[in-house]
PDB file of C-alpha atoms in Angstrom:
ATOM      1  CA  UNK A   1     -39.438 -36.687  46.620  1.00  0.00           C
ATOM      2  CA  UNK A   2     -36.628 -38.433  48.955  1.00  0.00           C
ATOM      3  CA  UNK A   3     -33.836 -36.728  50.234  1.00  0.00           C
ATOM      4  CA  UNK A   4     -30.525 -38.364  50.351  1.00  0.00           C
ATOM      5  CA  UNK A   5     -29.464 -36.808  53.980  1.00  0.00           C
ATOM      6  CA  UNK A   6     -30.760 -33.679  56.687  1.00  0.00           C
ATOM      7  CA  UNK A   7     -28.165 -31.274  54.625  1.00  0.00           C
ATOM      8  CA  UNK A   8     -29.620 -32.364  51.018  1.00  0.00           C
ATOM      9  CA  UNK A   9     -32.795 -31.610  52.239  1.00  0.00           C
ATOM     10  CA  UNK A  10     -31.312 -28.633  53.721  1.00  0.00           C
ATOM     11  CA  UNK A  11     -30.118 -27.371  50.280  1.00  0.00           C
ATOM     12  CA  UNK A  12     -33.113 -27.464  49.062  1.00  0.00           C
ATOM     13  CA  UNK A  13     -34.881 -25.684  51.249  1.00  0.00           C
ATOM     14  CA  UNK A  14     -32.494 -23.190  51.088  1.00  0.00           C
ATOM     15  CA  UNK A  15     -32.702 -22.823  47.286  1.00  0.00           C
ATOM     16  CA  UNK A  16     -36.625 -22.611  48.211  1.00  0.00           C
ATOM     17  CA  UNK A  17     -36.146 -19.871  50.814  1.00  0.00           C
ATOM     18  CA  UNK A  18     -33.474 -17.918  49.141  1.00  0.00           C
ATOM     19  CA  UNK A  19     -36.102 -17.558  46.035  1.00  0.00           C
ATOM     20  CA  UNK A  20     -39.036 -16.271  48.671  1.00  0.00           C
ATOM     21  CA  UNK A  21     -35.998 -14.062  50.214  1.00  0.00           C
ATOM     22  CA  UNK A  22     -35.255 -12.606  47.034  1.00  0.00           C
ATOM     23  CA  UNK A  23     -38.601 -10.521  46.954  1.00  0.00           C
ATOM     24  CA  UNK A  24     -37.831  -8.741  50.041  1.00  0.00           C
ATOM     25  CA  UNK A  25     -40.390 -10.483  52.048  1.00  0.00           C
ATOM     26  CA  UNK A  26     -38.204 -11.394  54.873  1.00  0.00           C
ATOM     27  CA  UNK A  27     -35.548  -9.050  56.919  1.00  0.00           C
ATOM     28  CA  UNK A  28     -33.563  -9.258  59.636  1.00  0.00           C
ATOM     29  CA  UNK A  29     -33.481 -12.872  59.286  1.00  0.00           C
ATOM     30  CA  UNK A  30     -32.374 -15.601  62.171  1.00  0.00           C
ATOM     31  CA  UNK A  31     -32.846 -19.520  61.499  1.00  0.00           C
ATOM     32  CA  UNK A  32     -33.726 -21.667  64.423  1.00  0.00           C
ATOM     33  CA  UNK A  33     -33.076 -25.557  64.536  1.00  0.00           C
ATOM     34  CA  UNK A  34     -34.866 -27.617  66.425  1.00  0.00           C
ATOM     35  CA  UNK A  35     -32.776 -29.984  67.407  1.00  0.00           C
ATOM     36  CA  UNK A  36     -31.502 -32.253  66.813  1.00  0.00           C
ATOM     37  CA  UNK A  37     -32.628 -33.564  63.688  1.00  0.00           C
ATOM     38  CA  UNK A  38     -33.049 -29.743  62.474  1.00  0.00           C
ATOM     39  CA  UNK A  39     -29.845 -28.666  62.835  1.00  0.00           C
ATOM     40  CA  UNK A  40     -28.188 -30.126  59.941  1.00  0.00           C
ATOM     41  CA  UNK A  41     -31.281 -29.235  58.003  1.00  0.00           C
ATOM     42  CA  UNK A  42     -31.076 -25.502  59.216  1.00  0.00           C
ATOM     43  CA  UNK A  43     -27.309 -25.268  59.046  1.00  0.00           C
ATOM     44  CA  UNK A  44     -27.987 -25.334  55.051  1.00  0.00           C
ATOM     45  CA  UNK A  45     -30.751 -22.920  54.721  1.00  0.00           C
ATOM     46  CA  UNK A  46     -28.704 -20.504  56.939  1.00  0.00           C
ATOM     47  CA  UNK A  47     -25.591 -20.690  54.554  1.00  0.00           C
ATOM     48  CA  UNK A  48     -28.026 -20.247  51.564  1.00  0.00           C
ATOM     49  CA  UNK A  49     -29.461 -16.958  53.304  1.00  0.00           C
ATOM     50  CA  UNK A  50     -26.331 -15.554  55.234  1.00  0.00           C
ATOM     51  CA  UNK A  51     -28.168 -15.342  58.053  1.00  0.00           C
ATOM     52  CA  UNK A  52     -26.879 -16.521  61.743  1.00  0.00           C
ATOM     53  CA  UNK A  53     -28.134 -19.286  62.686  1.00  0.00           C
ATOM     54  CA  UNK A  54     -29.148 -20.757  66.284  1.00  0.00           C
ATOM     55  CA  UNK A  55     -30.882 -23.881  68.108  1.00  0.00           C
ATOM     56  CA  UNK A  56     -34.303 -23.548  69.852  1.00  0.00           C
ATOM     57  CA  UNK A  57     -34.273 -26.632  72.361  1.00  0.00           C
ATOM     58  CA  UNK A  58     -37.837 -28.677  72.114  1.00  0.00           C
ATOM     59  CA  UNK A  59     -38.386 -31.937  74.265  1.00  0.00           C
ATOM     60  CA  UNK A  60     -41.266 -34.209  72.790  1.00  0.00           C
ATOM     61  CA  UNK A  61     -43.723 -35.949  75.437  1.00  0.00           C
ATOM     62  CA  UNK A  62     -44.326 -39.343  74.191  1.00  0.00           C
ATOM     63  CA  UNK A  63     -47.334 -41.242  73.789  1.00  0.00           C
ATOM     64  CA  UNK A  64     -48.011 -44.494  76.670  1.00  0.00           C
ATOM     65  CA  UNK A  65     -46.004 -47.604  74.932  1.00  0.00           C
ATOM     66  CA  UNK A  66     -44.780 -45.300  71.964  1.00  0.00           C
ATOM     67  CA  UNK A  67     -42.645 -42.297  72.940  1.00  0.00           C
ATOM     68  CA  UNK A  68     -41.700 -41.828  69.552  1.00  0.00           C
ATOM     69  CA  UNK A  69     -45.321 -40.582  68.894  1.00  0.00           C
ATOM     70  CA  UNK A  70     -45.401 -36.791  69.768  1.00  0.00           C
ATOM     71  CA  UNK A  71     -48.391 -36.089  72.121  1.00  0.00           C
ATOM     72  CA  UNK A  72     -47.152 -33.109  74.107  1.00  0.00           C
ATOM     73  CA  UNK A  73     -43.803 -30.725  74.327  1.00  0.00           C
ATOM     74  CA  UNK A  74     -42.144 -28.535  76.315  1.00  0.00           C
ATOM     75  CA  UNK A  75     -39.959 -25.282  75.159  1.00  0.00           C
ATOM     76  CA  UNK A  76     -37.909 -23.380  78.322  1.00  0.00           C
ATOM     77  CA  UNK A  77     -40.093 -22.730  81.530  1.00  0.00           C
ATOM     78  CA  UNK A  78     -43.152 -22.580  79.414  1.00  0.00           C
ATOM     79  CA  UNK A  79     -45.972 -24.753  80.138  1.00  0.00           C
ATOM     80  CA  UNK A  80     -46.633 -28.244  78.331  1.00  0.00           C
ATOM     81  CA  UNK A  81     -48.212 -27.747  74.554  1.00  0.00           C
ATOM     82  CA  UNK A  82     -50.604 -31.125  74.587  1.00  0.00           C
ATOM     83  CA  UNK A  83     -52.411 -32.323  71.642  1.00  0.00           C
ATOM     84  CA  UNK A  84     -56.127 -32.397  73.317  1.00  0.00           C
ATOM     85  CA  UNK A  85     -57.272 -34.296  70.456  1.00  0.00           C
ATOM     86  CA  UNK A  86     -54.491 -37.200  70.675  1.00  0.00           C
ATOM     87  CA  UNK A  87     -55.516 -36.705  74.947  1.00  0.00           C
ATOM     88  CA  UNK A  88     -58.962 -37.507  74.529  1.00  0.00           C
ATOM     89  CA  UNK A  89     -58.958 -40.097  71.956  1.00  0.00           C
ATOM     90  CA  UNK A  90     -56.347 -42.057  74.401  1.00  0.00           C
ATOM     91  CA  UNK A  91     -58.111 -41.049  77.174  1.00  0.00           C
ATOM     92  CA  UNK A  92     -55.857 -39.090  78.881  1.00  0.00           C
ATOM     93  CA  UNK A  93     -55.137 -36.330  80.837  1.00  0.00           C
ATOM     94  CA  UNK A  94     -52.327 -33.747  80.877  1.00  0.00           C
ATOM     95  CA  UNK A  95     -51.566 -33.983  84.969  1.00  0.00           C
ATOM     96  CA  UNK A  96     -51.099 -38.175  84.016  1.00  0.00           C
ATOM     97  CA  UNK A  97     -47.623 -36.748  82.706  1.00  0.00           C
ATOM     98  CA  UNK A  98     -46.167 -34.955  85.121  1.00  0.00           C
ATOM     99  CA  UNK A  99     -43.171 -37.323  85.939  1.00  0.00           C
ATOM    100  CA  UNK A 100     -42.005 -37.082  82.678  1.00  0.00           C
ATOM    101  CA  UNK A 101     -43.015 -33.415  81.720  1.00  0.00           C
ATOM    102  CA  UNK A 102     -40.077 -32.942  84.522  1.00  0.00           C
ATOM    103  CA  UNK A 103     -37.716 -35.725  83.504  1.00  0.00           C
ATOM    104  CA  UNK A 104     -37.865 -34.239  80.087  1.00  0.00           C
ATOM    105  CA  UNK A 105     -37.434 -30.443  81.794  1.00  0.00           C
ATOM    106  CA  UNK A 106     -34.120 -31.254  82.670  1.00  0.00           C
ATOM    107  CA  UNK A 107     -32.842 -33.250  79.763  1.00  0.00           C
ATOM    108  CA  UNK A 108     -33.984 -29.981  77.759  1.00  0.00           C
ATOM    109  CA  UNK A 109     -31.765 -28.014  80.631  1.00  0.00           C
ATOM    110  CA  UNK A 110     -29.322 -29.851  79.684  1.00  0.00           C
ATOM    111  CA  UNK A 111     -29.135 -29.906  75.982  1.00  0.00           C
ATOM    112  CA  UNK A 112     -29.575 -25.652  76.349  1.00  0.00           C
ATOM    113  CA  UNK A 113     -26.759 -25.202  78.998  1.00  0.00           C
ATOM    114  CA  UNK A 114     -24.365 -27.524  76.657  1.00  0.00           C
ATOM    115  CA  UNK A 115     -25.223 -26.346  72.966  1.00  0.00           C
ATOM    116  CA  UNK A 116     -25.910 -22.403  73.721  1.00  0.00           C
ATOM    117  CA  UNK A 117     -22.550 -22.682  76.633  1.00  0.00           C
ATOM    118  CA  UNK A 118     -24.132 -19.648  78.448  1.00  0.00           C
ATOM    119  CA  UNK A 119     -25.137 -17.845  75.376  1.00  0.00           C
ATOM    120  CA  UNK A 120     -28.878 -16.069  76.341  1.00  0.00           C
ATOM    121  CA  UNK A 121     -31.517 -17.315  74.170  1.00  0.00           C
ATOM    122  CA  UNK A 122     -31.642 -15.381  69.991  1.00  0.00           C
ATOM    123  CA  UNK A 123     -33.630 -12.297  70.705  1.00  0.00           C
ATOM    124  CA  UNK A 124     -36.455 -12.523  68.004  1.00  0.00           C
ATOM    125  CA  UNK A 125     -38.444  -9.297  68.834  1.00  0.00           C
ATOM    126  CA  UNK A 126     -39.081  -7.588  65.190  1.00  0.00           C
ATOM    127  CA  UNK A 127     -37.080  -9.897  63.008  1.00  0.00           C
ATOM    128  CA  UNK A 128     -37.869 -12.668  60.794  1.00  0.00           C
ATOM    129  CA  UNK A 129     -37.905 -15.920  62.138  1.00  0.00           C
ATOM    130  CA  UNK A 130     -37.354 -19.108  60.237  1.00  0.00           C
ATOM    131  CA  UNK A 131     -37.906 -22.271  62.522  1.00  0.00           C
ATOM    132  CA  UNK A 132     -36.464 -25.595  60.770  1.00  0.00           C
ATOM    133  CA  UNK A 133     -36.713 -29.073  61.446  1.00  0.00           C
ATOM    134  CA  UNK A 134     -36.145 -32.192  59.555  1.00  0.00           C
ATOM    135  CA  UNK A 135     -39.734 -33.061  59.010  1.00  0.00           C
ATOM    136  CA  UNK A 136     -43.054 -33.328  60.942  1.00  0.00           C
ATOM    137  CA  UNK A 137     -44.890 -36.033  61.878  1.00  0.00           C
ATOM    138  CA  UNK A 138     -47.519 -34.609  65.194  1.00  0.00           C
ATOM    139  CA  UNK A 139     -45.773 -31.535  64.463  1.00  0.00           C
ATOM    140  CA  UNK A 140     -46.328 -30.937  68.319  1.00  0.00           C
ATOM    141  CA  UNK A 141     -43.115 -30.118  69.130  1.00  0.00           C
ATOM    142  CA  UNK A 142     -42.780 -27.167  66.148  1.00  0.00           C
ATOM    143  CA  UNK A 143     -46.670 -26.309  67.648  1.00  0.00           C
ATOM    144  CA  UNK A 144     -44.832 -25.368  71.556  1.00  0.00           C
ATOM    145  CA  UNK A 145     -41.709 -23.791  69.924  1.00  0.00           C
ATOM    146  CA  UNK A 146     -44.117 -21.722  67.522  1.00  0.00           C
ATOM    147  CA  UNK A 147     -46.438 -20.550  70.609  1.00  0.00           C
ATOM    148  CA  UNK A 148     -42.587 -19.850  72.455  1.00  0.00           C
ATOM    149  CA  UNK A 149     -41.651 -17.632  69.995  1.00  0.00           C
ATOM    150  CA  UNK A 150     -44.763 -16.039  68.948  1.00  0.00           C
ATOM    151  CA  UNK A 151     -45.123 -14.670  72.820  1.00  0.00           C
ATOM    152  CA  UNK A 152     -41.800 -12.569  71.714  1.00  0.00           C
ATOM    153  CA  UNK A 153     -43.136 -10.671  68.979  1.00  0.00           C
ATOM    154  CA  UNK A 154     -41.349 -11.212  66.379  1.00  0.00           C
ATOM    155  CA  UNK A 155     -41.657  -9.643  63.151  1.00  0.00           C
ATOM    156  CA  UNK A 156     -42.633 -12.631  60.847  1.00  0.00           C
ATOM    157  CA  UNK A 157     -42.605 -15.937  62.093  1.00  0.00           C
ATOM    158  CA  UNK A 158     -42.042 -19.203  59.362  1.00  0.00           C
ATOM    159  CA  UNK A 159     -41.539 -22.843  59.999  1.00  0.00           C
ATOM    160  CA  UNK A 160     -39.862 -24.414  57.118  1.00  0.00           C
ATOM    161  CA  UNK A 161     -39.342 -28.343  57.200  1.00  0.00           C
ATOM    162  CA  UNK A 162     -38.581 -30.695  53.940  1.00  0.00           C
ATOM    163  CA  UNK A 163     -41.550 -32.923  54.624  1.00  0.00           C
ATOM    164  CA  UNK A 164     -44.330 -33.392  56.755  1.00  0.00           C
ATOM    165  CA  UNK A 165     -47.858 -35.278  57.316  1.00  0.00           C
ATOM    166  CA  UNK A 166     -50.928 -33.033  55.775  1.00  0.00           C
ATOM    167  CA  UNK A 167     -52.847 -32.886  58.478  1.00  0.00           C
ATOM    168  CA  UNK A 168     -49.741 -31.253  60.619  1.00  0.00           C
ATOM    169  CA  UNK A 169     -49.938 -28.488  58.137  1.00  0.00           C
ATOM    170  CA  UNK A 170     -52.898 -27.679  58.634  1.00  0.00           C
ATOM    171  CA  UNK A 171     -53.181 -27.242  61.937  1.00  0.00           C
ATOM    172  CA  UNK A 172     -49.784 -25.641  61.913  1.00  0.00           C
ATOM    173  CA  UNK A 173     -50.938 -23.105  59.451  1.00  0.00           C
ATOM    174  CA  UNK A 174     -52.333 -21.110  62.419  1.00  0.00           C
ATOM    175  CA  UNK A 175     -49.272 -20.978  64.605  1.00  0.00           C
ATOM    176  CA  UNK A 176     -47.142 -19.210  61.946  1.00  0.00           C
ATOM    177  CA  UNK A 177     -47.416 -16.250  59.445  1.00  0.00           C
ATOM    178  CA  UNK A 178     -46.033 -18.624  56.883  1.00  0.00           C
ATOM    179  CA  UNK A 179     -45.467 -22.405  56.363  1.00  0.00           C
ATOM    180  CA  UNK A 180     -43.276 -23.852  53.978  1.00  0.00           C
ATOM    181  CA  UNK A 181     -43.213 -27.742  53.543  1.00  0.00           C
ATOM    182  CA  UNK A 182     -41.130 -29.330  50.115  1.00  0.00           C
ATOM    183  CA  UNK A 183     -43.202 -32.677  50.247  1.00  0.00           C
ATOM    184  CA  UNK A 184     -46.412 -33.356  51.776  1.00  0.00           C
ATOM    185  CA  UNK A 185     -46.731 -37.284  50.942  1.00  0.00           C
ATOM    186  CA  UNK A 186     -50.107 -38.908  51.023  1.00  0.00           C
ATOM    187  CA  UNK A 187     -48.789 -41.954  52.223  1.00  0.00           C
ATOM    188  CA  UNK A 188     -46.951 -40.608  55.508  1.00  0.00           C
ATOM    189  CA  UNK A 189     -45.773 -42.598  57.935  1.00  0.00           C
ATOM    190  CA  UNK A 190     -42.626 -41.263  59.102  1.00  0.00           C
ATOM    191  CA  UNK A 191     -40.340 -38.816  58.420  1.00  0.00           C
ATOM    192  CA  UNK A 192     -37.486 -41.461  58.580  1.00  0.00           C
ATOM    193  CA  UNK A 193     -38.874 -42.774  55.247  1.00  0.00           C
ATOM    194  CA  UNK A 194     -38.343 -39.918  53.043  1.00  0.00           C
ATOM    195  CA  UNK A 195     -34.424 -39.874  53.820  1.00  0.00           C
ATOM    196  CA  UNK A 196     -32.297 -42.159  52.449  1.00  0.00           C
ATOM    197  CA  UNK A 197     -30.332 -41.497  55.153  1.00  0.00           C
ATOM    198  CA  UNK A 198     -31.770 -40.702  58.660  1.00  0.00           C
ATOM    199  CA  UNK A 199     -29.089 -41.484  61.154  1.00  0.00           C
ATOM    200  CA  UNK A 200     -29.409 -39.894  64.519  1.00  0.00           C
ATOM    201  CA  UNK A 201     -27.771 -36.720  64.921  1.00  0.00           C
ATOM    202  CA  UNK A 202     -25.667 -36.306  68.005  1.00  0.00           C
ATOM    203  CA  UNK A 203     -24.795 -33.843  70.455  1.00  0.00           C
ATOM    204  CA  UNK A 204     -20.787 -33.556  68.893  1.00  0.00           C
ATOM    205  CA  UNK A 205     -22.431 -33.238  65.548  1.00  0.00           C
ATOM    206  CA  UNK A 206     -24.598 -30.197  66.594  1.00  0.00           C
ATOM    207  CA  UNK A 207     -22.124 -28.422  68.527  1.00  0.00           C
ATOM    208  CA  UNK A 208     -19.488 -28.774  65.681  1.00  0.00           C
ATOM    209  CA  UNK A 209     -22.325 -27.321  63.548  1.00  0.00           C
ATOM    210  CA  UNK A 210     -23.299 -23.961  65.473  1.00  0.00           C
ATOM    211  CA  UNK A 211     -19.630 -23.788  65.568  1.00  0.00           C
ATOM    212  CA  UNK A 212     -18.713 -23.896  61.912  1.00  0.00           C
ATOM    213  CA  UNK A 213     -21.471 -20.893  61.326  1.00  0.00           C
ATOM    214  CA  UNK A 214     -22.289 -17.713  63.262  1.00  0.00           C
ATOM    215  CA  UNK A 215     -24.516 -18.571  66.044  1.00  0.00           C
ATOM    216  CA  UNK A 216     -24.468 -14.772  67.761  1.00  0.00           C
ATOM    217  CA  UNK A 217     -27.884 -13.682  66.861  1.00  0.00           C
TER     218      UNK A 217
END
């Protein structure tokens, strides 16, 4: 399976979802993006559901000499999410980060003040929760927004991505109630590869987005 862009693979997810939806399973319904690769992907599953739709804001910690790779995350105030096994197997430890656990703290203040534009964060206490991105690689950064929004109770909690590496399901499997992955490729490398196109999705883009679809959740 290849998607052609973040909304085809947002369509079908949505088809996917609306199907689940169907058999009552899931009420009171809110879809959060992680953005911003997610929020094109979300936008689509949100339209398929009629459900509002809002952005959680994630900021990755990169690996030493390839901050692409995932090795830690950050979600609001709370404290950094590491993965202990990537730590250890480097050799690391989590205070080695601090400089950029705080550079990245206020490039995620950023992003929240200028996509939510003083809106207070989607109360999810009792609803369901669906938490989209456009794939998973570590899958650290849907680990910390998953431990955010479990800590608010809400009434189911699912993360629902178009592709992602197997062993990121699994240990993702015990963050949420439910997990919902289209593809899970034995060859993974990146979630790039499974999009024929995987342009980077910028700040205009997801602010036009939230504003084309109800965002007051």
């Amino acid at each position: 399976m290849r998607f052609d862009n973040r909304r085809h693979a947002g369509q079908e997810l949505g088809v996917r979802l609306l199907e689940w939806a169907a058999d009552g399973d899931l009420t009171d319904v809110v879809v959060l993006a992680l953005p911003r690769g997610g929020v094109p992907v979300a936008a689509e599953v949100a339209r398929a559901l009629h459900v509002p739709m809002d952005v959680l804001v994630v900021r990755k910690i990169g690996a030493p000499g390839a901050p692409e790779v995932g090795i830690g995350a950050i979600v609001g105030e709370d404290p950094p999410v590491f993965d202990r096994l990537a730590l250890e197997v480097l050799g690391l430890d989590e205070s080695e980060f601090a400089a950029e656990v705080a550079m990245e703290r206020l490039e995620l203040h950023r992003r929240d003040d200028l996509y939510r534009g003083g809106r207070p964060e989607p109360q999810v206490q009792g609803r369901s929760v669906i938490l989209v991105d456009d794939g998973l690689a570590t899958g650290i950064t849907a680990r910390a927004a998953l431990r955010h929004l479990r800590r608010q109770n809400p009434g189911r909690l699912v993360l629902a991505v178009p592709v992602c590496a197997a062993r990121s399901v699994v240990e993702l499997q015990a963050e949420a109630d439910d997990l919902m992955c289209l593809h899970q490729p034995h060859n993974f490398q990146s979630v790039g590869q499974w999009y024929a196109d995987f342009g980077q999705v910028s700040d205009r883009e997801v602010l036009d987005t939230l504003r084309g679809l109800s965002s007051t959740v």
